[in-house]
Short mmCIF file of C-alpha atoms and ligand atoms in Angstrom, two decimals:
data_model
loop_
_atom_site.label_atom_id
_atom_site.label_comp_id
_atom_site.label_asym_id
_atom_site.label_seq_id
_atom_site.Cartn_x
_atom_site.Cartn_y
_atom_site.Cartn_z
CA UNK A 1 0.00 0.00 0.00
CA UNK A 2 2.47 2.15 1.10
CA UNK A 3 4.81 1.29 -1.98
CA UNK A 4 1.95 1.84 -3.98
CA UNK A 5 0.81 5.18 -2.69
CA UNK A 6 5.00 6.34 -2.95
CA UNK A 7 4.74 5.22 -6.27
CA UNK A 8 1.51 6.97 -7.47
CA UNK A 9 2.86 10.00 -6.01
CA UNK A 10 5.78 9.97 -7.73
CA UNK A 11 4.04 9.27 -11.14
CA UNK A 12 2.02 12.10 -10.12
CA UNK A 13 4.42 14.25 -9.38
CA UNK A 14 6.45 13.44 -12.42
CA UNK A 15 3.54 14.68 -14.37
CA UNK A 16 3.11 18.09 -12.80
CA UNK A 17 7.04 18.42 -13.04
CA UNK A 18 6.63 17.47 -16.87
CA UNK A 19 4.00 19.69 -17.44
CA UNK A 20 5.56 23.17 -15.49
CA UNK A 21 9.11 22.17 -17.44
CA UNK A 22 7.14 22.21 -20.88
CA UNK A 23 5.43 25.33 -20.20
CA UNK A 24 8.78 26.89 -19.06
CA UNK A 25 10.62 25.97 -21.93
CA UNK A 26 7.53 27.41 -23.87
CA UNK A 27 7.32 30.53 -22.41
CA UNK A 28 11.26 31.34 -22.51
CA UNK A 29 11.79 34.03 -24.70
CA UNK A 30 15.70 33.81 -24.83
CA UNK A 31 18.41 31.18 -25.09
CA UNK A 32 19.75 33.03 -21.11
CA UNK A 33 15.98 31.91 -20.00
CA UNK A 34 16.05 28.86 -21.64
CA UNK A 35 19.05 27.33 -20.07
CA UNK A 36 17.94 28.49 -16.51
CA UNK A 37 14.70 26.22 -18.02
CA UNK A 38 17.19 23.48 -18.55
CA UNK A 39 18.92 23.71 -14.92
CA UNK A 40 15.79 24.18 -13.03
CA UNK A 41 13.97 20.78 -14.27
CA UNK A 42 16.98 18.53 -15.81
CA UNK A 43 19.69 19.88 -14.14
CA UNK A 44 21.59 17.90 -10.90
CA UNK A 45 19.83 18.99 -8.37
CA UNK A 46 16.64 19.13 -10.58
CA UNK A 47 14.02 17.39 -8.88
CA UNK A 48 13.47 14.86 -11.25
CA UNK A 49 17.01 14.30 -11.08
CA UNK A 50 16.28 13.21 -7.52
CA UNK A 51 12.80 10.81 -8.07
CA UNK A 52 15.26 9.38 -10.90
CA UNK A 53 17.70 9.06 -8.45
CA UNK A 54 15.43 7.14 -5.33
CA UNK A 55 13.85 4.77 -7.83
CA UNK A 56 16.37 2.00 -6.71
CA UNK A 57 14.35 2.17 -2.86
CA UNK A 58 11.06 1.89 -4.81
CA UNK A 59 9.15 -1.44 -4.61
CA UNK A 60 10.66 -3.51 -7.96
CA UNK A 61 6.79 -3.82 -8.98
CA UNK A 62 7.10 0.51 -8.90
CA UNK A 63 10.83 0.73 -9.96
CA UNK A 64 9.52 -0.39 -13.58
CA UNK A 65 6.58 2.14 -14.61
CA UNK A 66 8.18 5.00 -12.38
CA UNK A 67 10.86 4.67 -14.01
CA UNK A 68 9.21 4.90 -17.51
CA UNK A 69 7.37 7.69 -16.70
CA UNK A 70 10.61 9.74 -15.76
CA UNK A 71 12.10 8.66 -19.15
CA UNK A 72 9.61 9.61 -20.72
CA UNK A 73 8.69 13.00 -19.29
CA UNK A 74 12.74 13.58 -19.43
CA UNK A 75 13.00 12.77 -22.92
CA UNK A 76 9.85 15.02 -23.32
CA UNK A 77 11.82 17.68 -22.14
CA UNK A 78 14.95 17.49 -23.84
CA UNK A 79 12.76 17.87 -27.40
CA UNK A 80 11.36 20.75 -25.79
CA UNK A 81 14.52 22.09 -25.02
CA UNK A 82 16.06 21.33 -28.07
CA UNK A 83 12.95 22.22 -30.14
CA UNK A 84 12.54 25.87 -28.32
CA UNK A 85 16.55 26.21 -28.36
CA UNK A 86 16.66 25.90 -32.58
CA UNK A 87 14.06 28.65 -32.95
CA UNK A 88 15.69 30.86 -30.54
CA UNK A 89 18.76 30.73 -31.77
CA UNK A 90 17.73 31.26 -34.92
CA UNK A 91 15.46 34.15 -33.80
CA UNK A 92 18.33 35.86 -32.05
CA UNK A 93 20.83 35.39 -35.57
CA UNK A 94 18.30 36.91 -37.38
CA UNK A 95 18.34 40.15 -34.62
CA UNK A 96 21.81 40.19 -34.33
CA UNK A 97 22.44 40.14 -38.47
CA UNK A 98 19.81 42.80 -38.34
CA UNK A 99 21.37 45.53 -36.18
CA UNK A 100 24.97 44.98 -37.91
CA UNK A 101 23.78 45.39 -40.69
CA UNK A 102 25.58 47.82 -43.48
CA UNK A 103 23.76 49.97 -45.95
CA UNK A 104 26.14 49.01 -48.49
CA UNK A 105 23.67 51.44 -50.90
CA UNK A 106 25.40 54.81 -48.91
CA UNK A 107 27.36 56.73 -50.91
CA UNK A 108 31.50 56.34 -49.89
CA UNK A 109 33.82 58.88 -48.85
CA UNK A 110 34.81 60.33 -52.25
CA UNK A 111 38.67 60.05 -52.32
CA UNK A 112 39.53 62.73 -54.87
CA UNK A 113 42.19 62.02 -57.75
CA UNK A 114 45.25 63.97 -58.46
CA UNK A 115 46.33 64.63 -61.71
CA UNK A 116 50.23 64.53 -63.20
CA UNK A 117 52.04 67.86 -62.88
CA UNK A 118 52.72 69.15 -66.32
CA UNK A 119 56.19 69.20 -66.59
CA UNK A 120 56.29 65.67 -64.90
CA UNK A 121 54.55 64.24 -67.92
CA UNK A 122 56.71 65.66 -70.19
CA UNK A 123 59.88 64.65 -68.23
CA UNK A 124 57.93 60.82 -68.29
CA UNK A 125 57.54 61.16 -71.79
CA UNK A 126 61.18 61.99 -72.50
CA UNK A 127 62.68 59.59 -70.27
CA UNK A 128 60.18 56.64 -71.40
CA UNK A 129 61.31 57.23 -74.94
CA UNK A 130 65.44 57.15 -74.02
CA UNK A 131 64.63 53.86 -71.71
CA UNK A 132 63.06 52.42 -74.50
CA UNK A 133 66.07 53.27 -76.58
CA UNK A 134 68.49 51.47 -73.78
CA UNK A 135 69.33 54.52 -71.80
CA UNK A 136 69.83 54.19 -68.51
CA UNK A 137 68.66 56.97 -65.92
CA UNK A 138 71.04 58.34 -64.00
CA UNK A 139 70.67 61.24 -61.14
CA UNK A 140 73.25 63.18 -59.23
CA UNK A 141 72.84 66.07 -56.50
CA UNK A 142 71.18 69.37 -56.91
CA UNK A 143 73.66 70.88 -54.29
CA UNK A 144 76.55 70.04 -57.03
CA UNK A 145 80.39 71.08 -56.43
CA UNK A 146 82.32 74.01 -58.97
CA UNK A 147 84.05 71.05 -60.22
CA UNK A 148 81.00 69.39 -61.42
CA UNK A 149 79.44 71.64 -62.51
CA UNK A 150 81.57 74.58 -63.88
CA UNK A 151 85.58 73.13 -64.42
CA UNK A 152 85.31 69.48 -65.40
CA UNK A 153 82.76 70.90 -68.14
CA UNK A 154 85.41 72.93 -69.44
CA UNK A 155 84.33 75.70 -68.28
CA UNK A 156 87.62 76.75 -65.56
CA UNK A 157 87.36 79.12 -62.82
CA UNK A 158 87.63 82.46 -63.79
CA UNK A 159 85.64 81.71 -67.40
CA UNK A 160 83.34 84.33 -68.32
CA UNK A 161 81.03 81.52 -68.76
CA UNK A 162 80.43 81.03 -65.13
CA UNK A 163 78.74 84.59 -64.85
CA UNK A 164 75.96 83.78 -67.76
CA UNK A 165 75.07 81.05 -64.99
CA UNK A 166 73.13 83.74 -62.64
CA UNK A 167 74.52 80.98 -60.42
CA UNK A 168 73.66 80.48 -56.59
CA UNK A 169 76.55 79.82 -54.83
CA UNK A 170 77.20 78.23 -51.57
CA UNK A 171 79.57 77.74 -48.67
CA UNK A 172 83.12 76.11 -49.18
CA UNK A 173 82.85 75.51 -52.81
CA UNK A 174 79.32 74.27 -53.66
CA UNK A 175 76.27 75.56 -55.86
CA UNK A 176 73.13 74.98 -56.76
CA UNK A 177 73.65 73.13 -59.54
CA UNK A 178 73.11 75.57 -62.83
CA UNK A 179 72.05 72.50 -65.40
CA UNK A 180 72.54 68.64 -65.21
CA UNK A 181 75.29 68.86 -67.26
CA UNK A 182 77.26 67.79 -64.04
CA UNK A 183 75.45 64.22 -64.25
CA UNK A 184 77.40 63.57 -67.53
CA UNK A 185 80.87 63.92 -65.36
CA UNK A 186 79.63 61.95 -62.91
CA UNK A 187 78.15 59.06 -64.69
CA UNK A 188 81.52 59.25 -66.91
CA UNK A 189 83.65 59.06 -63.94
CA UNK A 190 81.63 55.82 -62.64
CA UNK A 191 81.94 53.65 -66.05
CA UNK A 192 84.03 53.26 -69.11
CA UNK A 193 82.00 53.55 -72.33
CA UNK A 194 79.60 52.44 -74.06
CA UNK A 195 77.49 55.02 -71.90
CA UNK A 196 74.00 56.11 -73.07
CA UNK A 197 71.85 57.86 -70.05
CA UNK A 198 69.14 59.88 -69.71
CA UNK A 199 69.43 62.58 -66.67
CA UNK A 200 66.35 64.17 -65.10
CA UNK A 201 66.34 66.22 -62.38
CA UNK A 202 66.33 70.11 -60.76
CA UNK A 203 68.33 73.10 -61.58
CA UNK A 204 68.66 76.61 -60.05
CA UNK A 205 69.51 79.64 -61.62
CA UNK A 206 68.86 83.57 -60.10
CA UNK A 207 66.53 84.47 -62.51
CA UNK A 208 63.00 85.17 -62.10
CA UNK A 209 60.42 86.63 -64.60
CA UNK A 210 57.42 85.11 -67.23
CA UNK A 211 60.19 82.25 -68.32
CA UNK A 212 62.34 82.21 -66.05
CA UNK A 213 61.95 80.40 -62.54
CA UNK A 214 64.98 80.32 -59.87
CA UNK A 215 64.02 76.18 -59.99
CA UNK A 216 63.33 74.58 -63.13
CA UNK A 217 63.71 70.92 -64.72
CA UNK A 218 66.47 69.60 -67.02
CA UNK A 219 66.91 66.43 -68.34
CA UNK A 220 70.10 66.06 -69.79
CA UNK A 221 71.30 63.18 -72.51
CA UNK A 222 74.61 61.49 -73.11
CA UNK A 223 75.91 58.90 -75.45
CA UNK A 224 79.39 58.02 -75.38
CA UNK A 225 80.30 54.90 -78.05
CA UNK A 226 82.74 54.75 -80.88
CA UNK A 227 81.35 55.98 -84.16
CA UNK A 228 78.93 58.23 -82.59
CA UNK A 229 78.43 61.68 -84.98
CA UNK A 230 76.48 64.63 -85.19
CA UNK A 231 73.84 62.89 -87.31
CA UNK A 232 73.63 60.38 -84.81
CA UNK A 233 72.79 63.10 -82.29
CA UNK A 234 70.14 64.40 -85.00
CA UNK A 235 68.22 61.52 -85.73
CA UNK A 236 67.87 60.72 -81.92
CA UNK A 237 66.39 64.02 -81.06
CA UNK A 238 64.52 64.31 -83.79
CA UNK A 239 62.58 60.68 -83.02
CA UNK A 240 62.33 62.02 -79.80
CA UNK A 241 60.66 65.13 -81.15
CA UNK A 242 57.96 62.87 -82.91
CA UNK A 243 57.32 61.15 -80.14
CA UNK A 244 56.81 63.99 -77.65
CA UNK A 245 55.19 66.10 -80.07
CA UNK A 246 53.30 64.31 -82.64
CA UNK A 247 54.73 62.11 -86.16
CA UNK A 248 54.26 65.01 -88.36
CA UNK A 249 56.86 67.28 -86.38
CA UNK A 250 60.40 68.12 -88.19
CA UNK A 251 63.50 69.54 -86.44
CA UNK A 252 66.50 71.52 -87.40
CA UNK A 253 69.76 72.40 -86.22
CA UNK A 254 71.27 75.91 -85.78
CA UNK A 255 75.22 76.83 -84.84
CA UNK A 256 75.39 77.45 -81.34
CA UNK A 257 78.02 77.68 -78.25
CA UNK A 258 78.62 75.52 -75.12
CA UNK A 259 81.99 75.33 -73.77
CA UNK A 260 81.65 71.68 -73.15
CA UNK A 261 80.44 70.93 -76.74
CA UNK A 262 82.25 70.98 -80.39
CA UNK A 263 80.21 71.91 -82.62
CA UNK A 264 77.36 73.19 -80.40
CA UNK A 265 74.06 72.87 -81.57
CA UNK A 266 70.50 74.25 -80.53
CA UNK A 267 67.28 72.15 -82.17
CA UNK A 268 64.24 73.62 -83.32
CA UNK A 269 61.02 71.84 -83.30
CA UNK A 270 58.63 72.63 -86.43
CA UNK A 271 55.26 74.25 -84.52
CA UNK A 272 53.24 71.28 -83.46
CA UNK A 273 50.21 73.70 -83.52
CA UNK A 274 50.30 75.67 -86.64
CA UNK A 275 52.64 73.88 -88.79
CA UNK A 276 54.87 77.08 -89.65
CA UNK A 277 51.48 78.39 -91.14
CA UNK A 278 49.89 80.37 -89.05
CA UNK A 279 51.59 83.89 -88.75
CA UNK A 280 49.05 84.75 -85.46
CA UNK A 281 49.86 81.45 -83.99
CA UNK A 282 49.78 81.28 -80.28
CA UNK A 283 52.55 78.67 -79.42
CA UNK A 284 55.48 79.85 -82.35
CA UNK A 285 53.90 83.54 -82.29
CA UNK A 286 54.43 83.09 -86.24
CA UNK A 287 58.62 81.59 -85.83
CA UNK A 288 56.88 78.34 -87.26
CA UNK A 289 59.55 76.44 -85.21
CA UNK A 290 59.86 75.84 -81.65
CA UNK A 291 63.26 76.04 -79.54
CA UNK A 292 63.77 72.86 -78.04
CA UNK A 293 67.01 72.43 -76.55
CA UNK A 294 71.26 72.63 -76.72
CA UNK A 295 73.22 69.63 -78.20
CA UNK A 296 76.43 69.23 -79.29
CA UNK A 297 79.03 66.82 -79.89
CA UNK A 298 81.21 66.15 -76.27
CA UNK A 299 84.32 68.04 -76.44
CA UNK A 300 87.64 66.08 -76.58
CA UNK A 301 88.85 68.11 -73.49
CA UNK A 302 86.08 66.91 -71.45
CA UNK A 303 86.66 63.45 -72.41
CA UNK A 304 89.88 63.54 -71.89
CA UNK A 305 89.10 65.27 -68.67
CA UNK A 306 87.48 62.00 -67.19
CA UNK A 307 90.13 59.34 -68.47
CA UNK A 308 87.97 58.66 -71.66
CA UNK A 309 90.34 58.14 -74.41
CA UNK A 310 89.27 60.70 -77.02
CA UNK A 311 90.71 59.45 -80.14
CA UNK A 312 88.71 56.26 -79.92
CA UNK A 313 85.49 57.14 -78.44
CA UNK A 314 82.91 60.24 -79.21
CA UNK A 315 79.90 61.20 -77.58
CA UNK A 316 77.04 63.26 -78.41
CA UNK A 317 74.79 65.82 -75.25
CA UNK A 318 71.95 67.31 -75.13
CA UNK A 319 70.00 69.08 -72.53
CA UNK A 320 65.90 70.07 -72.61
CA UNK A 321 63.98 72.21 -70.68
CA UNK A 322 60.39 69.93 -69.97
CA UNK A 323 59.04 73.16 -68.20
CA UNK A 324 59.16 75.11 -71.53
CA UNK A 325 58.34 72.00 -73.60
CA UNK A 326 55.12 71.49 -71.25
CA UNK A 327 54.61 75.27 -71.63
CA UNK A 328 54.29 75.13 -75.54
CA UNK A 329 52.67 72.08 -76.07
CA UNK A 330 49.50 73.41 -72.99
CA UNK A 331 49.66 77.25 -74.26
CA UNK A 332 50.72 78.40 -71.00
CA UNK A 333 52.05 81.56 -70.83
CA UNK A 334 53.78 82.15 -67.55
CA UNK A 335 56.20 79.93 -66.00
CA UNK A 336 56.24 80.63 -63.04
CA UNK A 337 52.33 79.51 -62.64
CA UNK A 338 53.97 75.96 -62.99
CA UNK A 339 55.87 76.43 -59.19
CA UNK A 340 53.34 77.75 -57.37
CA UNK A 341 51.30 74.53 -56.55
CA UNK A 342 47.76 76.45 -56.86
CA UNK A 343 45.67 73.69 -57.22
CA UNK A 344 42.81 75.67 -59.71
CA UNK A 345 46.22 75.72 -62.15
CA UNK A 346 46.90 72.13 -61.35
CA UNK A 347 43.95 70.26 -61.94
CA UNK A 348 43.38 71.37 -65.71
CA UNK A 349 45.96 68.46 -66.51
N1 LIG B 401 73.71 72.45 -70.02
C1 LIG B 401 73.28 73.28 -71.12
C2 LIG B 401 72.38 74.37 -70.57
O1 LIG B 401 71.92 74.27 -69.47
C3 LIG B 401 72.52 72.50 -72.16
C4 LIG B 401 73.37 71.49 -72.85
C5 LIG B 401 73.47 70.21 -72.41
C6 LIG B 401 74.08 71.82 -73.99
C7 LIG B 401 74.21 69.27 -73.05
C8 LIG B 401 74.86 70.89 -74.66
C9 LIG B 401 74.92 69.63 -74.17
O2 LIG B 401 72.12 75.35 -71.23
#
């Protein structure tokens, strides 16, 4: 009787505990409330845990169908559980995904472009052509000493040469270098010949008006080979002249002077703009040819000057202003616009 009474109370109780944990696990609105669900009727100290636990002081004719019925109610449970804990979790994936998400439709932070400075293209221009020729570029320092740039170009101390410079001069020797002529002696001095380079870079001269700028570019050219002549030097520049300028373009030499140059050479461009045609034209003012740059053929004594033996080897130089060259081929009229990094001037390009 007794056995039997402990045993319907259990079943009883069993059921009540079944039914509370079903409702709990039915009613939790959040994975937190859910395992507290899971604790409170399956847990350890759960009391089901405990009936399961004094079944083995039950009657054997009660052990069997008490025992079933906590089975049962705890496998009832654990669906529950597992049931509730799928749509939860998916319920609270779905919120979380929802407040991170990104408007990927917003507009971005615009990231404006720059543009190439004029005279930089130009100087890219020039110097892709030469490297695709087999020059080399070479560079040297814009803070450049007398003997670079003045003595070793045949131009000695003293020279009335030096003065036509405008030149800035330093402490203890040095200047600002005047041209990149001084690049020739220094990639000389580094190799023995066959040289062919192509020299970029800054030069300084006190001078200051509508085309003139105390800082302006250079690139400077040297080829030093045997065989090398003044028609060598021609049909270079002039390819070069096509290429910067446009296929129909033609060039000429006229006599000129550098000290570290024999025969000295300036080349004219034919006007890329009017042809030579146009008397009111606004790039050759009516010249029909452009000035483009000094050449010559290297003189002996600055050869010799470097350890080159002159009586097998001859070179030809040249040096370009890309500021002027940029100048012509935009129409812009004043150089010194190109220096003073106002963007409303620099975008155009
Ligand atoms: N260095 C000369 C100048 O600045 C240009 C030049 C270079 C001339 C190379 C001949 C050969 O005016």
């Amino acid at each position: 009787m007794c056995y039997h009474s402990r045993s319907m109370t259990a079943a009883g109780r069993i059921e009540e505990l079944r039914a509370e944990a079903l409702s709990a696990v039915a009613s939790a609105d959040t994975t937190g409330e859910l395992e507290s669900a899971r604790v409170k009727y399956l847990g350890r100290s759960a009391e089901l845990t405990e009936i399961k636990k004094s079944i083995r002081d039950l009657a054997p004719e009660d052990r069997k169908t008490v025992g079933a019925a906590s089975n049962r109610a705890t496998k009832e449970i654990e669906d529950a559980l597992a049931g509730r804990l799928d749509r939860l979790s998916a319920a609270e994936r779905e919120e979380r995904l929802r407040s991170e998400a990104l408007d990927v439709t917003l507009p971005g932070t615009p990231y404006p472009r720059g543009s190439l400075h004029p005279s930089l293209r130009i100087i890219d221009e020039v110097v892709d052509f030469f490297v695709g020729l087999g020059y080399r570029v070479a560079e040297g320092p814009e803070v450049e000493t007398d003997y670079y740039n003045f003595t070793a170009l045949n131009i000695p101390p003293g020279h009335p040469a030096r003065t036509m410079q405008d030149t800035f001069f330093l402490d203890e020797g040095l200047v600002l270098r005047t041209h990149t002529s001084p690049v020739q002696i220094r990639t000389m001095l580094s190799q023995e010949p066959p040289v062919y380079v192509v020299c970029p870079g800054r030069t300084y001269r006190r001078d200051s008006d509508p085309t003139h700028t105390p800082m302006f570019n250079q690139i400077e050219g040297l080829a030093v080979d045997e065989g090398l002549s003044l028609s060598h030097l021609k049909g270079t520049l002039a390819a070069m002249a096509r290429q910067v300028f446009g296929e129909g373009v033609k060039v000429r030499l006229r006599p000129s002077y550098f000290q570290f140059t024999e025969p000295s050479v300036e080349l004219d461009v034919s006007c890329f703009n009017c042809g030579g045609a146009d008397p009111n034209c606004k790039v050759c003012r009516g010249a029909g040819w452009l000035e483009m740059l000094g050449a010559g053929m290297v003189d002996p004594a600055v050869l010799e000057e470097v350890g080159y033996d002159s009586e097998r080897y001859t070179g030809f130089a040249f040096g370009m202003g890309p500021d002027r060259m940029a100048m012509a081929r935009y129409g812009i009229p004043d150089l010194r616009l190109f220096f003073e990094g106002d963007l409303r001037f620099l975008r155009q390009f």
